[in-house]
C-alpha cells in the first residue's frame, strides 16, 4: 500500500512539478520568434567580401556561423577560422583543406612545423628597436639554427624582436580593389606594428603567417567580438565593415570604445540593407542577457558608422543610420547604458536634440538608481552607524567593496560625461537638472 502511494505521489510530481516550473519560468526561457543567433551569424559572414577569411574566437561568434554555412548554405565561400582551435594540429590541417566554396587558408607552414609540440609557444625578446620584416621573423622561427632557442636545455623557441613590418605595393592594393584609387595616398608603403606581449602562441603565429602568405589575395577579417589581445597589434590597420574588421594597409584611428576605422561604403550597405536582426525589436520576443549585451554593442558599431559619415559630410546618411539604430535596438528591449553615450553625441551633432535629451534622461535615471543602491549595500559589522552613514559604499567589507567599486566608478564616469555633454551642446536646463541630481554623489563617492 505504501509503495503504491509513493508511486502515485511520484507520478504526480513528475507531471505537476515540470508544469509549474514551465509556467513560472516560461517568460525568461521563451525563445519563440527569436532568430538573433542565426541572423547575426549571417551578418558576420556578410560583413566579408567574397572568399574572405574571418577570424572568430568564442562559441557565440563561431558555432552559429558554422550552422548558417553548413545547414542553410549561407556564404560558404567565407572561411571561418576559430582562434581557440587554431593551436591544435588537427584543426590547422583541417583549415589547410578546401571546404565547400572556400579555398584552403594560405600558409607557409608544413605539417611538421605546426605539429603538436612544435612552435606551441614562441617567446618574444625585445632586443631590437628596428622593425623586422615579417618574412624574416617567420623564417627565423622555422629555422633549425640552434641560436633561435632562448634556452637550449629546455628548447624554448623565441623571436628576438616585438616589432614587425610588411612591405606594401600600393598599385597592387588598388588593382585588387582593396583600396579605391582616389585614396592611394593613404596607403602606407610599409605596415609596422608591435607585439606587446611576452610570447605568442601557435594560433598567433598562424595569423601572422597567413598575413604573410596571403599576399592580399583574399580579404582577411577579425570578428568584432574577438578580444584585442588576439589582434597581434594590427588594429591600427582595421576598418569596420559591419560585424568584422578588415585588415587594410591604411592607418585608421579607432573610437573611444571600438578599434580601427570605418569603411563607410561597405558598412553602410551592410548595416542598412543586408543585415537582419532576428526580430530583436519585436515586443513579443524575449531577449536574454547575451542578446541584450550583443545588441548594446551594436549601438557602438552604429555610432562608429554615424561618426564616420558625419566626418565625410554625409549628414542625410548619418541621420538615416541613427534612426535605423534606434529602430533596431529600442530602449524598451535594450536599456540605454554607457555604450549609448557615443550615439547620443551623434544625435546632438545631427540636431536631433529631443531624442538625445530623452536618452540622457533614461541613462541618468538608471545611473542614479545604481549609485543610490550602492550606498545601501550591507556594511561591515564592526563599523558604527555614524561611520557607515558618512562612508557610504566605502564601509562595505573588503571583498564586497572590491566587487562593486568598478561599477561605482563607471556610474560616476557616466554622470560626469552626461553633465559635460549637455553643457557642451548647450542643453542648459538639462545640464542644471543633472548637476542637481549627481553633484551630492560626485563629491563624496570619489573620495
Coordinates of N, CA and C in Angstrom, one line a residue, residues 335 361-377 408 411 415 437-438 441 445:
X335 N 18.0 48.5 -22.6 CA 18.1 49.8 -21.9 C 19.4 50.5 -22.3
X361 N 18.2 61.4 -20.2 CA 17.3 61.3 -19.0 C 17.2 59.8 -18.6
X362 N 17.0 58.9 -19.6 CA 16.9 57.5 -19.3 C 18.2 56.9 -18.6
X363 N 19.3 57.3 -19.2 CA 20.6 56.8 -18.6 C 20.8 57.5 -17.2
X364 N 20.5 58.7 -17.1 CA 20.6 59.4 -15.8 C 19.8 58.7 -14.7
X365 N 18.6 58.4 -15.1 CA 17.7 57.7 -14.1 C 18.3 56.4 -13.6
X366 N 18.7 55.6 -14.5 CA 19.2 54.2 -14.2 C 20.6 54.4 -13.4
X367 N 21.4 55.4 -13.8 CA 22.7 55.6 -13.1 C 22.5 56.1 -11.7
X368 N 21.5 57.0 -11.5 CA 21.2 57.5 -10.2 C 20.7 56.4 -9.3
X369 N 19.9 55.5 -9.9 CA 19.4 54.4 -9.1 C 20.5 53.4 -8.7
X370 N 21.5 53.2 -9.6 CA 22.6 52.4 -9.2 C 23.4 53.0 -8.1
X371 N 23.7 54.3 -8.2 CA 24.5 54.9 -7.2 C 23.8 54.9 -5.9
X372 N 22.5 55.2 -5.9 CA 21.7 55.2 -4.6 C 21.7 53.8 -4.0
X373 N 21.6 52.8 -4.8 CA 21.6 51.4 -4.3 C 22.9 51.0 -3.7
X374 N 24.0 51.5 -4.3 CA 25.3 51.2 -3.8 C 25.5 51.6 -2.4
X375 N 24.9 52.7 -2.0 CA 25.0 53.2 -0.6 C 24.2 52.4 0.4
X376 N 23.4 51.5 -0.1 CA 22.5 50.7 0.8 C 23.0 49.3 0.9
X377 N 24.1 48.9 0.3 CA 24.7 47.6 0.4 C 25.1 47.3 1.8
X408 N 30.8 51.3 -9.5 CA 30.6 52.6 -9.0 C 31.4 53.6 -9.8
X411 N 29.7 54.3 -13.0 CA 28.5 55.2 -12.8 C 28.9 56.6 -12.7
X415 N 27.9 59.8 -15.1 CA 27.3 61.0 -14.6 C 28.1 62.2 -15.1
X437 N 21.1 66.6 -9.4 CA 20.9 65.2 -9.0 C 22.2 64.5 -8.7
X438 N 23.3 64.8 -9.4 CA 24.5 64.0 -9.3 C 25.6 64.6 -8.4
X441 N 26.6 63.1 -5.0 CA 27.3 61.9 -5.1 C 28.7 62.0 -5.6
X445 N 31.5 60.2 -3.2 CA 31.9 58.8 -3.6 C 33.2 58.7 -4.3

